[in-house]
PDB file of N, CA and C in Angstrom:
ATOM      1  N   MET A   1     -17.487  -9.562  34.937  1.00 58.00           N
ATOM      2  CA  MET A   1     -15.801  -8.891  34.208  1.00 58.00           C
ATOM      3  C   MET A   1     -15.860  -8.912  32.849  1.00 58.00           C
ATOM      4  N   PHE A   2     -15.363 -10.007  32.700  1.00 71.00           N
ATOM      5  CA  PHE A   2     -14.941  -9.753  31.471  1.00 71.00           C
ATOM      6  C   PHE A   2     -16.095 -10.737  29.989  1.00 71.00           C
ATOM      7  N   ASN A   3     -17.378 -10.628  30.425  1.00 82.00           N
ATOM      8  CA  ASN A   3     -18.426 -10.872  30.017  1.00 82.00           C
ATOM      9  C   ASN A   3     -18.435 -10.202  28.802  1.00 82.00           C
ATOM     10  N   TRP A   4     -18.115  -9.199  28.255  1.00 81.00           N
ATOM     11  CA  TRP A   4     -18.199  -8.436  27.234  1.00 81.00           C
ATOM     12  C   TRP A   4     -17.387  -8.762  26.277  1.00 81.00           C
ATOM     13  N   GLN A   5     -16.058  -8.735  26.821  1.00 79.00           N
ATOM     14  CA  GLN A   5     -14.933  -9.316  25.700  1.00 79.00           C
ATOM     15  C   GLN A   5     -15.184 -10.828  25.692  1.00 79.00           C
ATOM     16  N   TYR A   6     -15.966 -11.772  26.482  1.00 82.00           N
ATOM     17  CA  TYR A   6     -16.151 -12.790  26.036  1.00 82.00           C
ATOM     18  C   TYR A   6     -16.905 -12.735  24.578  1.00 82.00           C
ATOM     19  N   TYR A   7     -17.887 -12.634  24.613  1.00 88.00           N
ATOM     20  CA  TYR A   7     -19.000 -12.429  23.908  1.00 88.00           C
ATOM     21  C   TYR A   7     -18.637 -11.306  22.713  1.00 88.00           C
ATOM     22  N   SER A   8     -17.959  -9.998  22.928  1.00 85.00           N
ATOM     23  CA  SER A   8     -18.021  -9.687  21.930  1.00 85.00           C
ATOM     24  C   SER A   8     -16.384 -10.243  20.377  1.00 85.00           C
ATOM     25  N   SER A   9     -15.856 -11.275  21.486  1.00 83.00           N
ATOM     26  CA  SER A   9     -14.509 -11.708  20.376  1.00 83.00           C
ATOM     27  C   SER A   9     -16.041 -13.078  19.992  1.00 83.00           C
ATOM     28  N   ILE A  10     -15.800 -13.896  20.532  1.00 88.00           N
ATOM     29  CA  ILE A  10     -16.845 -14.638  19.350  1.00 88.00           C
ATOM     30  C   ILE A  10     -17.662 -14.025  18.208  1.00 88.00           C
ATOM     31  N   VAL A  11     -18.029 -12.891  18.567  1.00 89.00           N
ATOM     32  CA  VAL A  11     -18.394 -12.158  17.100  1.00 89.00           C
ATOM     33  C   VAL A  11     -17.345 -11.632  16.144  1.00 89.00           C
ATOM     34  N   ILE A  12     -16.502 -11.309  16.955  1.00 85.00           N
ATOM     35  CA  ILE A  12     -15.225 -11.005  16.410  1.00 85.00           C
ATOM     36  C   ILE A  12     -14.867 -12.208  15.007  1.00 85.00           C
ATOM     37  N   LEU A  13     -14.774 -13.215  16.090  1.00 85.00           N
ATOM     38  CA  LEU A  13     -13.972 -14.198  15.370  1.00 85.00           C
ATOM     39  C   LEU A  13     -15.064 -14.814  14.648  1.00 85.00           C
ATOM     40  N   GLY A  14     -16.018 -14.841  14.836  1.00 90.00           N
ATOM     41  CA  GLY A  14     -17.095 -15.780  13.032  1.00 90.00           C
ATOM     42  C   GLY A  14     -16.997 -14.351  12.304  1.00 90.00           C
ATOM     43  N   VAL A  15     -17.135 -13.190  12.465  1.00 88.00           N
ATOM     44  CA  VAL A  15     -16.484 -12.235  11.011  1.00 88.00           C
ATOM     45  C   VAL A  15     -15.917 -12.927  10.335  1.00 88.00           C
ATOM     46  N   VAL A  16     -14.240 -12.917  11.272  1.00 85.00           N
ATOM     47  CA  VAL A  16     -13.291 -12.974  10.535  1.00 85.00           C
ATOM     48  C   VAL A  16     -13.082 -14.178  10.271  1.00 85.00           C
ATOM     49  N   LEU A  17     -13.831 -15.102  10.438  1.00 87.00           N
ATOM     50  CA  LEU A  17     -13.524 -16.774   9.835  1.00 87.00           C
ATOM     51  C   LEU A  17     -14.759 -17.109   8.968  1.00 87.00           C
ATOM     52  N   LEU A  18     -15.598 -15.405   8.678  1.00 89.00           N
ATOM     53  CA  LEU A  18     -16.622 -15.714   7.163  1.00 89.00           C
ATOM     54  C   LEU A  18     -15.373 -15.135   6.184  1.00 89.00           C
ATOM     55  N   ILE A  19     -15.056 -14.437   6.883  1.00 85.00           N
ATOM     56  CA  ILE A  19     -14.181 -13.378   5.715  1.00 85.00           C
ATOM     57  C   ILE A  19     -12.959 -14.444   4.819  1.00 85.00           C
ATOM     58  N   VAL A  20     -12.512 -15.262   5.753  1.00 85.00           N
ATOM     59  CA  VAL A  20     -11.314 -15.636   5.597  1.00 85.00           C
ATOM     60  C   VAL A  20     -11.894 -17.463   4.407  1.00 85.00           C
ATOM     61  N   LEU A  21     -13.293 -17.534   4.825  1.00 88.00           N
ATOM     62  CA  LEU A  21     -13.657 -19.284   4.610  1.00 88.00           C
ATOM     63  C   LEU A  21     -14.197 -18.706   2.869  1.00 88.00           C
ATOM     64  N   THR A  22     -14.400 -17.015   2.929  1.00 87.00           N
ATOM     65  CA  THR A  22     -15.095 -16.564   1.697  1.00 87.00           C
ATOM     66  C   THR A  22     -13.427 -16.222   0.901  1.00 87.00           C
ATOM     67  N   GLY A  23     -12.609 -15.662   1.532  1.00 82.00           N
ATOM     68  CA  GLY A  23     -11.541 -16.121   0.627  1.00 82.00           C
ATOM     69  C   GLY A  23     -11.195 -17.072   0.373  1.00 82.00           C
ATOM     70  N   LEU A  24     -11.433 -18.304   0.940  1.00 83.00           N
ATOM     71  CA  LEU A  24     -10.508 -19.281   0.436  1.00 83.00           C
ATOM     72  C   LEU A  24     -11.861 -20.407  -0.960  1.00 83.00           C
ATOM     73  N   LEU A  25     -13.072 -19.292  -0.669  1.00 87.00           N
ATOM     74  CA  LEU A  25     -14.516 -19.906  -1.406  1.00 87.00           C
ATOM     75  C   LEU A  25     -14.163 -19.745  -3.008  1.00 87.00           C
ATOM     76  N   LEU A  26     -13.682 -18.375  -2.956  1.00 81.00           N
ATOM     77  CA  LEU A  26     -13.391 -17.554  -4.284  1.00 81.00           C
ATOM     78  C   LEU A  26     -12.574 -17.829  -4.969  1.00 81.00           C
ATOM     79  N   PRO A  27     -10.430 -18.298  -4.535  1.00 78.00           N
ATOM     80  CA  PRO A  27     -10.377 -18.910  -5.469  1.00 78.00           C
ATOM     81  C   PRO A  27     -10.598 -19.737  -5.823  1.00 78.00           C
ATOM     82  N   TYR A  28     -11.341 -21.326  -4.767  1.00 82.00           N
ATOM     83  CA  TYR A  28     -11.942 -22.244  -5.523  1.00 82.00           C
ATOM     84  C   TYR A  28     -12.793 -22.070  -6.922  1.00 82.00           C
ATOM     85  N   LEU A  29     -13.645 -21.414  -6.470  1.00 82.00           N
ATOM     86  CA  LEU A  29     -15.002 -20.983  -7.645  1.00 82.00           C
ATOM     87  C   LEU A  29     -14.263 -20.630  -9.019  1.00 82.00           C
ATOM     88  N   HIS A  30     -12.693 -20.057  -8.930  1.00 75.00           N
ATOM     89  CA  HIS A  30     -12.042 -19.044 -10.008  1.00 75.00           C
ATOM     90  C   HIS A  30     -11.135 -20.461 -10.525  1.00 75.00           C
ATOM     91  N   PHE A  31     -11.021 -21.156  -9.812  1.00 76.00           N
ATOM     92  CA  PHE A  31      -9.897 -22.527 -10.321  1.00 76.00           C
ATOM     93  C   PHE A  31     -10.661 -23.457 -11.432  1.00 76.00           C
ATOM     94  N   ARG A  32     -11.946 -23.842  -9.968  1.00 81.00           N
ATOM     95  CA  ARG A  32     -12.802 -24.723 -11.089  1.00 81.00           C
ATOM     96  C   ARG A  32     -12.890 -24.271 -12.504  1.00 81.00           C
ATOM     97  N   HIS A  33     -13.966 -22.371 -12.325  1.00 77.00           N
ATOM     98  CA  HIS A  33     -14.281 -22.219 -13.342  1.00 77.00           C
ATOM     99  C   HIS A  33     -12.902 -22.020 -14.936  1.00 77.00           C
ATOM    100  N   SER A  34     -12.290 -21.758 -14.619  1.00 74.00           N
ATOM    101  CA  SER A  34     -11.086 -21.693 -15.636  1.00 74.00           C
ATOM    102  C   SER A  34     -10.780 -23.270 -15.895  1.00 74.00           C
ATOM    103  N   LEU A  35     -10.513 -24.503 -15.152  1.00 76.00           N
ATOM    104  CA  LEU A  35     -10.692 -25.594 -15.206  1.00 76.00           C
ATOM    105  C   LEU A  35     -11.520 -26.273 -16.353  1.00 76.00           C
ATOM    106  N   LYS A  36     -12.840 -25.853 -16.398  1.00 82.00           N
ATOM    107  CA  LYS A  36     -13.967 -26.440 -16.916  1.00 82.00           C
ATOM    108  C   LYS A  36     -14.333 -25.489 -17.913  1.00 82.00           C
ATOM    109  N   THR A  37     -13.733 -24.142 -18.389  1.00 78.00           N
ATOM    110  CA  THR A  37     -13.738 -23.702 -19.353  1.00 78.00           C
ATOM    111  C   THR A  37     -12.985 -23.459 -20.243  1.00 78.00           C
ATOM    112  N   ASN A  38     -11.300 -24.101 -19.548  1.00 72.00           N
ATOM    113  CA  ASN A  38     -10.270 -24.032 -19.898  1.00 72.00           C
ATOM    114  C   ASN A  38      -9.930 -22.699 -20.659  1.00 72.00           C
ATOM    115  N   ASP A  39     -10.180 -21.338 -20.064  1.00 64.00           N
ATOM    116  CA  ASP A  39     -10.024 -19.916 -20.502  1.00 64.00           C
ATOM    117  C   ASP A  39      -8.799 -19.738 -19.974  1.00 64.00           C
ATOM    118  N   SER A  40      -8.238 -19.328 -21.089  1.00 60.00           N
ATOM    119  CA  SER A  40      -6.347 -18.529 -20.700  1.00 60.00           C
ATOM    120  C   SER A  40      -6.694 -16.819 -20.782  1.00 60.00           C
ATOM    121  N   SER A  41      -8.158 -16.614 -20.713  1.00 62.00           N
ATOM    122  CA  SER A  41      -8.041 -14.809 -20.871  1.00 62.00           C
ATOM    123  C   SER A  41      -7.650 -14.487 -19.393  1.00 62.00           C
ATOM    124  N   GLU A  42      -7.462 -13.087 -19.279  1.00 64.00           N
ATOM    125  CA  GLU A  42      -6.827 -12.077 -18.616  1.00 64.00           C
ATOM    126  C   GLU A  42      -8.147 -11.910 -17.880  1.00 64.00           C
ATOM    127  N   THR A  43      -7.882 -11.888 -16.379  1.00 63.00           N
ATOM    128  CA  THR A  43      -9.150 -11.600 -15.180  1.00 63.00           C
ATOM    129  C   THR A  43      -8.661  -9.925 -14.664  1.00 63.00           C
ATOM    130  N   GLU A  44      -9.262  -8.891 -14.531  1.00 68.00           N
ATOM    131  CA  GLU A  44      -8.500  -7.828 -13.989  1.00 68.00           C
ATOM    132  C   GLU A  44      -9.892  -7.063 -13.121  1.00 68.00           C
ATOM    133  N   ILE A  45      -8.884  -6.329 -12.225  1.00 69.00           N
ATOM    134  CA  ILE A  45     -10.276  -6.399 -11.019  1.00 69.00           C
ATOM    135  C   ILE A  45      -9.501  -4.536 -11.478  1.00 69.00           C
ATOM    136  N   SER A  46     -10.571  -3.938 -11.047  1.00 75.00           N
ATOM    137  CA  SER A  46     -10.087  -2.436 -11.187  1.00 75.00           C
ATOM    138  C   SER A  46     -10.523  -1.894  -9.760  1.00 75.00           C
ATOM    139  N   LEU A  47      -9.986  -0.518  -9.332  1.00 74.00           N
ATOM    140  CA  LEU A  47     -10.722   0.043  -7.342  1.00 74.00           C
ATOM    141  C   LEU A  47     -10.211   1.255  -8.246  1.00 74.00           C
ATOM    142  N   GLY A  48     -11.275   2.404  -8.095  1.00 74.00           N
ATOM    143  CA  GLY A  48     -10.906   3.812  -7.964  1.00 74.00           C
ATOM    144  C   GLY A  48     -11.023   4.050  -9.197  1.00 74.00           C
ATOM    145  N   LYS A  49     -10.774   5.474  -9.563  1.00 73.00           N
ATOM    146  CA  LYS A  49     -10.597   6.468 -10.481  1.00 73.00           C
ATOM    147  C   LYS A  49      -8.880   5.491 -11.679  1.00 73.00           C
ATOM    148  N   SER A  50      -8.688   4.311 -12.169  1.00 70.00           N
ATOM    149  CA  SER A  50      -7.992   4.383 -12.309  1.00 70.00           C
ATOM    150  C   SER A  50      -6.574   4.493 -11.612  1.00 70.00           C
ATOM    151  N   GLY A  51      -6.738   4.219 -10.339  1.00 72.00           N
ATOM    152  CA  GLY A  51      -6.101   4.317  -9.923  1.00 72.00           C
ATOM    153  C   GLY A  51      -5.450   2.770  -9.309  1.00 72.00           C
ATOM    154  N   PHE A  52      -6.004   1.452  -9.691  1.00 71.00           N
ATOM    155  CA  PHE A  52      -5.790   0.788  -8.798  1.00 71.00           C
ATOM    156  C   PHE A  52      -6.194  -0.368 -10.034  1.00 71.00           C
ATOM    157  N   LYS A  53      -5.108  -1.010 -10.397  1.00 70.00           N
ATOM    158  CA  LYS A  53      -5.771  -2.635 -11.334  1.00 70.00           C
ATOM    159  C   LYS A  53      -4.745  -3.672 -11.412  1.00 70.00           C
ATOM    160  N   VAL A  54      -5.915  -4.832 -10.978  1.00 66.00           N
ATOM    161  CA  VAL A  54      -4.609  -5.828 -11.161  1.00 66.00           C
ATOM    162  C   VAL A  54      -5.359  -6.864 -12.136  1.00 66.00           C
ATOM    163  N   ARG A  55      -4.267  -7.037 -13.019  1.00 64.00           N
ATOM    164  CA  ARG A  55      -4.922  -7.900 -14.624  1.00 64.00           C
ATOM    165  C   ARG A  55      -3.825  -9.284 -14.038  1.00 64.00           C
ATOM    166  N   SER A  56      -5.205 -10.459 -14.408  1.00 62.00           N
ATOM    167  CA  SER A  56      -3.936 -11.287 -13.872  1.00 62.00           C
ATOM    168  C   SER A  56      -4.780 -12.875 -14.016  1.00 62.00           C
ATOM    169  N   SER A  57      -4.313 -13.954 -14.628  1.00 58.00           N
ATOM    170  CA  SER A  57      -5.132 -15.107 -15.131  1.00 58.00           C
ATOM    171  C   SER A  57      -5.046 -16.061 -13.606  1.00 58.00           C
ATOM    172  N   ILE A  58      -4.332 -15.287 -12.621  1.00 63.00           N
ATOM    173  CA  ILE A  58      -3.971 -16.005 -11.491  1.00 63.00           C
ATOM    174  C   ILE A  58      -4.744 -15.446 -10.227  1.00 63.00           C
ATOM    175  N   ILE A  59      -5.781 -14.496 -10.928  1.00 70.00           N
ATOM    176  CA  ILE A  59      -6.478 -13.754  -9.435  1.00 70.00           C
ATOM    177  C   ILE A  59      -6.553 -14.681  -8.059  1.00 70.00           C
ATOM    178  N   GLY A  60      -7.100 -15.795  -8.416  1.00 70.00           N
ATOM    179  CA  GLY A  60      -7.388 -16.381  -7.027  1.00 70.00           C
ATOM    180  C   GLY A  60      -6.430 -16.810  -5.982  1.00 70.00           C
ATOM    181  N   ILE A  61      -5.320 -16.668  -6.479  1.00 74.00           N
ATOM    182  CA  ILE A  61      -3.857 -16.928  -5.850  1.00 74.00           C
ATOM    183  C   ILE A  61      -3.930 -15.770  -4.957  1.00 74.00           C
ATOM    184  N   ILE A  62      -4.031 -14.599  -5.759  1.00 77.00           N
ATOM    185  CA  ILE A  62      -3.963 -13.070  -5.135  1.00 77.00           C
ATOM    186  C   ILE A  62      -5.342 -13.016  -3.866  1.00 77.00           C
ATOM    187  N   ILE A  63      -6.255 -13.418  -4.068  1.00 77.00           N
ATOM    188  CA  ILE A  63      -7.385 -13.329  -3.315  1.00 77.00           C
ATOM    189  C   ILE A  63      -7.012 -14.380  -2.278  1.00 77.00           C
ATOM    190  N   LEU A  64      -6.389 -15.371  -2.183  1.00 78.00           N
ATOM    191  CA  LEU A  64      -6.148 -16.252  -1.510  1.00 78.00           C
ATOM    192  C   LEU A  64      -5.114 -15.673  -0.381  1.00 78.00           C
ATOM    193  N   VAL A  65      -3.778 -15.318  -0.803  1.00 83.00           N
ATOM    194  CA  VAL A  65      -2.697 -14.783   0.084  1.00 83.00           C
ATOM    195  C   VAL A  65      -3.384 -13.719   0.971  1.00 83.00           C
ATOM    196  N   ILE A  66      -4.185 -12.928   0.160  1.00 84.00           N
ATOM    197  CA  ILE A  66      -4.674 -11.610   1.161  1.00 84.00           C
ATOM    198  C   ILE A  66      -5.620 -12.345   2.313  1.00 84.00           C
ATOM    199  N   SER A  67      -6.352 -13.360   1.740  1.00 82.00           N
ATOM    200  CA  SER A  67      -6.428 -13.860   2.864  1.00 82.00           C
ATOM    201  C   SER A  67      -6.203 -14.346   4.070  1.00 82.00           C
ATOM    202  N   VAL A  68      -5.089 -15.481   3.912  1.00 83.00           N
ATOM    203  CA  VAL A  68      -4.417 -16.020   4.778  1.00 83.00           C
ATOM    204  C   VAL A  68      -3.562 -15.025   5.702  1.00 83.00           C
ATOM    205  N   ALA A  69      -3.066 -14.099   5.088  1.00 88.00           N
ATOM    206  CA  ALA A  69      -2.313 -12.714   5.288  1.00 88.00           C
ATOM    207  C   ALA A  69      -3.456 -12.248   6.548  1.00 88.00           C
ATOM    208  N   PHE A  70      -4.235 -11.552   6.105  1.00 85.00           N
ATOM    209  CA  PHE A  70      -5.413 -11.459   7.167  1.00 85.00           C
ATOM    210  C   PHE A  70      -5.996 -12.257   8.233  1.00 85.00           C
ATOM    211  N   PHE A  71      -6.071 -13.484   8.181  1.00 83.00           N
ATOM    212  CA  PHE A  71      -6.142 -14.576   8.738  1.00 83.00           C
ATOM    213  C   PHE A  71      -5.044 -14.617  10.083  1.00 83.00           C
ATOM    214  N   TYR A  72      -3.975 -14.681   9.354  1.00 87.00           N
ATOM    215  CA  TYR A  72      -2.462 -14.829  10.374  1.00 87.00           C
ATOM    216  C   TYR A  72      -2.807 -13.620  10.741  1.00 87.00           C
ATOM    217  N   LEU A  73      -2.846 -12.342  10.802  1.00 87.00           N
ATOM    218  CA  LEU A  73      -2.527 -10.690  11.394  1.00 87.00           C
ATOM    219  C   LEU A  73      -3.832 -10.733  12.976  1.00 87.00           C
ATOM    220  N   TYR A  74      -4.421 -11.702  12.354  1.00 83.00           N
ATOM    221  CA  TYR A  74      -6.044 -11.745  13.476  1.00 83.00           C
ATOM    222  C   TYR A  74      -5.694 -11.693  14.748  1.00 83.00           C
ATOM    223  N   LEU A  75      -4.396 -13.259  14.089  1.00 81.00           N
ATOM    224  CA  LEU A  75      -4.300 -14.137  15.220  1.00 81.00           C
ATOM    225  C   LEU A  75      -3.284 -14.081  15.536  1.00 81.00           C
ATOM    226  N   ALA A  76      -2.493 -13.619  15.086  1.00 84.00           N
ATOM    227  CA  ALA A  76      -1.293 -12.551  15.733  1.00 84.00           C
ATOM    228  C   ALA A  76      -1.039 -11.346  16.587  1.00 84.00           C
ATOM    229  N   HIS A  77      -2.481 -10.445  16.237  1.00 84.00           N
ATOM    230  CA  HIS A  77      -2.391  -9.247  16.982  1.00 84.00           C
ATOM    231  C   HIS A  77      -3.786  -8.867  17.171  1.00 84.00           C
ATOM    232  N   VAL A  78      -4.916  -9.880  17.453  1.00 79.00           N
ATOM    233  CA  VAL A  78      -5.917  -9.259  17.505  1.00 79.00           C
ATOM    234  C   VAL A  78      -6.821 -10.161  18.407  1.00 79.00           C
ATOM    235  N   TYR A  79      -6.362 -11.925  18.255  1.00 73.00           N
ATOM    236  CA  TYR A  79      -7.222 -12.448  19.143  1.00 73.00           C
ATOM    237  C   TYR A  79      -5.738 -13.132  20.057  1.00 73.00           C
ATOM    238  N   GLU A  80      -4.899 -12.205  20.786  1.00 74.00           N
ATOM    239  CA  GLU A  80      -4.439 -12.385  21.931  1.00 74.00           C
ATOM    240  C   GLU A  80      -4.582 -12.656  22.755  1.00 74.00           C
ATOM    241  N   ILE A  81      -3.831 -13.523  23.070  1.00 72.00           N
ATOM    242  CA  ILE A  81      -3.817 -14.342  25.293  1.00 72.00           C
ATOM    243  C   ILE A  81      -3.346 -14.128  25.758  1.00 72.00           C
ATOM    244  N   GLU A  82      -4.143 -13.149  26.785  1.00 71.00           N
ATOM    245  CA  GLU A  82      -2.960 -12.647  27.550  1.00 71.00           C
ATOM    246  C   GLU A  82      -3.450 -13.153  29.772  1.00 71.00           C
ATOM    247  N   GLU A  83      -2.775 -14.158  29.497  1.00 70.00           N
ATOM    248  CA  GLU A  83      -2.961 -14.213  31.702  1.00 70.00           C
ATOM    249  C   GLU A  83      -3.060 -13.295  32.283  1.00 70.00           C
ATOM    250  N   VAL A  84      -4.362 -13.298  32.955  1.00 65.00           N
ATOM    251  CA  VAL A  84      -4.640 -12.149  33.840  1.00 65.00           C
ATOM    252  C   VAL A  84      -4.061 -13.323  35.333  1.00 65.00           C
ATOM    253  N   GLU A  85      -3.237 -12.572  36.079  1.00 67.00           N
ATOM    254  CA  GLU A  85      -3.394 -13.089  37.610  1.00 67.00           C
ATOM    255  C   GLU A  85      -4.288 -13.590  38.506  1.00 67.00           C
ATOM    256  N   TYR A  86      -4.476 -14.221  39.097  1.00 65.00           N
ATOM    257  CA  TYR A  86      -6.180 -13.893  39.481  1.00 65.00           C
ATOM    258  C   TYR A  86      -6.201 -13.609  40.608  1.00 65.00           C
ATOM    259  N   GLY A  87      -5.195 -13.078  41.392  1.00 65.00           N
ATOM    260  CA  GLY A  87      -5.347 -11.580  42.463  1.00 65.00           C
ATOM    261  C   GLY A  87      -5.838 -10.484  42.503  1.00 65.00           C
ATOM    262  N   LEU A  88      -5.022 -10.384  40.919  1.00 66.00           N
ATOM    263  CA  LEU A  88      -5.035  -8.726  40.651  1.00 66.00           C
ATOM    264  C   LEU A  88      -6.768  -8.601  39.810  1.00 66.00           C
ATOM    265  N   MET A  89      -7.259 -10.018  38.856  1.00 63.00           N
ATOM    266  CA  MET A  89      -8.793 -10.112  38.951  1.00 63.00           C
ATOM    267  C   MET A  89      -9.899 -10.099  39.911  1.00 63.00           C
ATOM    268  N   GLU A  90      -9.263 -10.664  40.818  1.00 70.00           N
ATOM    269  CA  GLU A  90     -10.072 -10.802  42.316  1.00 70.00           C
ATOM    270  C   GLU A  90     -10.478  -9.167  42.705  1.00 70.00           C
ATOM    271  N   GLN A  91      -9.033  -8.523  42.665  1.00 71.00           N
ATOM    272  CA  GLN A  91      -9.321  -6.940  43.582  1.00 71.00           C
ATOM    273  C   GLN A  91      -9.987  -6.427  42.381  1.00 71.00           C
ATOM    274  N   GLU A  92      -9.835  -6.238  41.266  1.00 72.00           N
ATOM    275  CA  GLU A  92     -10.967  -5.200  40.022  1.00 72.00           C
ATOM    276  C   GLU A  92     -12.558  -6.281  39.995  1.00 72.00           C
ATOM    277  N   VAL A  93     -12.941  -7.026  40.552  1.00 69.00           N
ATOM    278  CA  VAL A  93     -13.892  -7.599  41.184  1.00 69.00           C
ATOM    279  C   VAL A  93     -15.126  -6.679  41.635  1.00 69.00           C
ATOM    280  N   LEU A  94     -13.890  -6.812  43.018  1.00 70.00           N
ATOM    281  CA  LEU A  94     -14.009  -6.609  43.618  1.00 70.00           C
ATOM    282  C   LEU A  94     -14.007  -4.964  44.559  1.00 70.00           C
ATOM    283  N   ARG A  95     -13.710  -3.991  43.284  1.00 75.00           N
ATOM    284  CA  ARG A  95     -13.775  -2.855  42.948  1.00 75.00           C
ATOM    285  C   ARG A  95     -14.681  -2.343  42.299  1.00 75.00           C
ATOM    286  N   GLU A  96     -15.387  -3.086  41.585  1.00 75.00           N
ATOM    287  CA  GLU A  96     -16.776  -3.038  40.554  1.00 75.00           C
ATOM    288  C   GLU A  96     -18.133  -3.199  41.265  1.00 75.00           C
ATOM    289  N   ALA A  97     -17.660  -4.233  42.184  1.00 69.00           N
ATOM    290  CA  ALA A  97     -18.855  -4.388  43.017  1.00 69.00           C
ATOM    291  C   ALA A  97     -19.131  -3.213  44.279  1.00 69.00           C
ATOM    292  N   ARG A  98     -18.028  -1.992  44.147  1.00 66.00           N
ATOM    293  CA  ARG A  98     -18.595  -1.270  45.319  1.00 66.00           C
ATOM    294  C   ARG A  98     -18.995  -0.057  44.734  1.00 66.00           C
TER     295      ARG A  98
END
């Protein structure tokens, strides 16, 4: 009954962990690069046709905050675990067997 949910939750968890780890790796690489080169220049990220621009020397912090916020929302709303009463689960299995 819960086989598909079990395997799909493992795949989704793997994708989310990959996104979060990438979000942690990018700020690390940015900070390491800025410390090695002692570069104080601004970094710019732009999306669309002049619709969204971020200019910052601390772009790694922005990526880190977005990554941690995404992980929190995943844990709070997607990976929510609800307990199922055993009697109800048994009835559902019997109904599916018919």
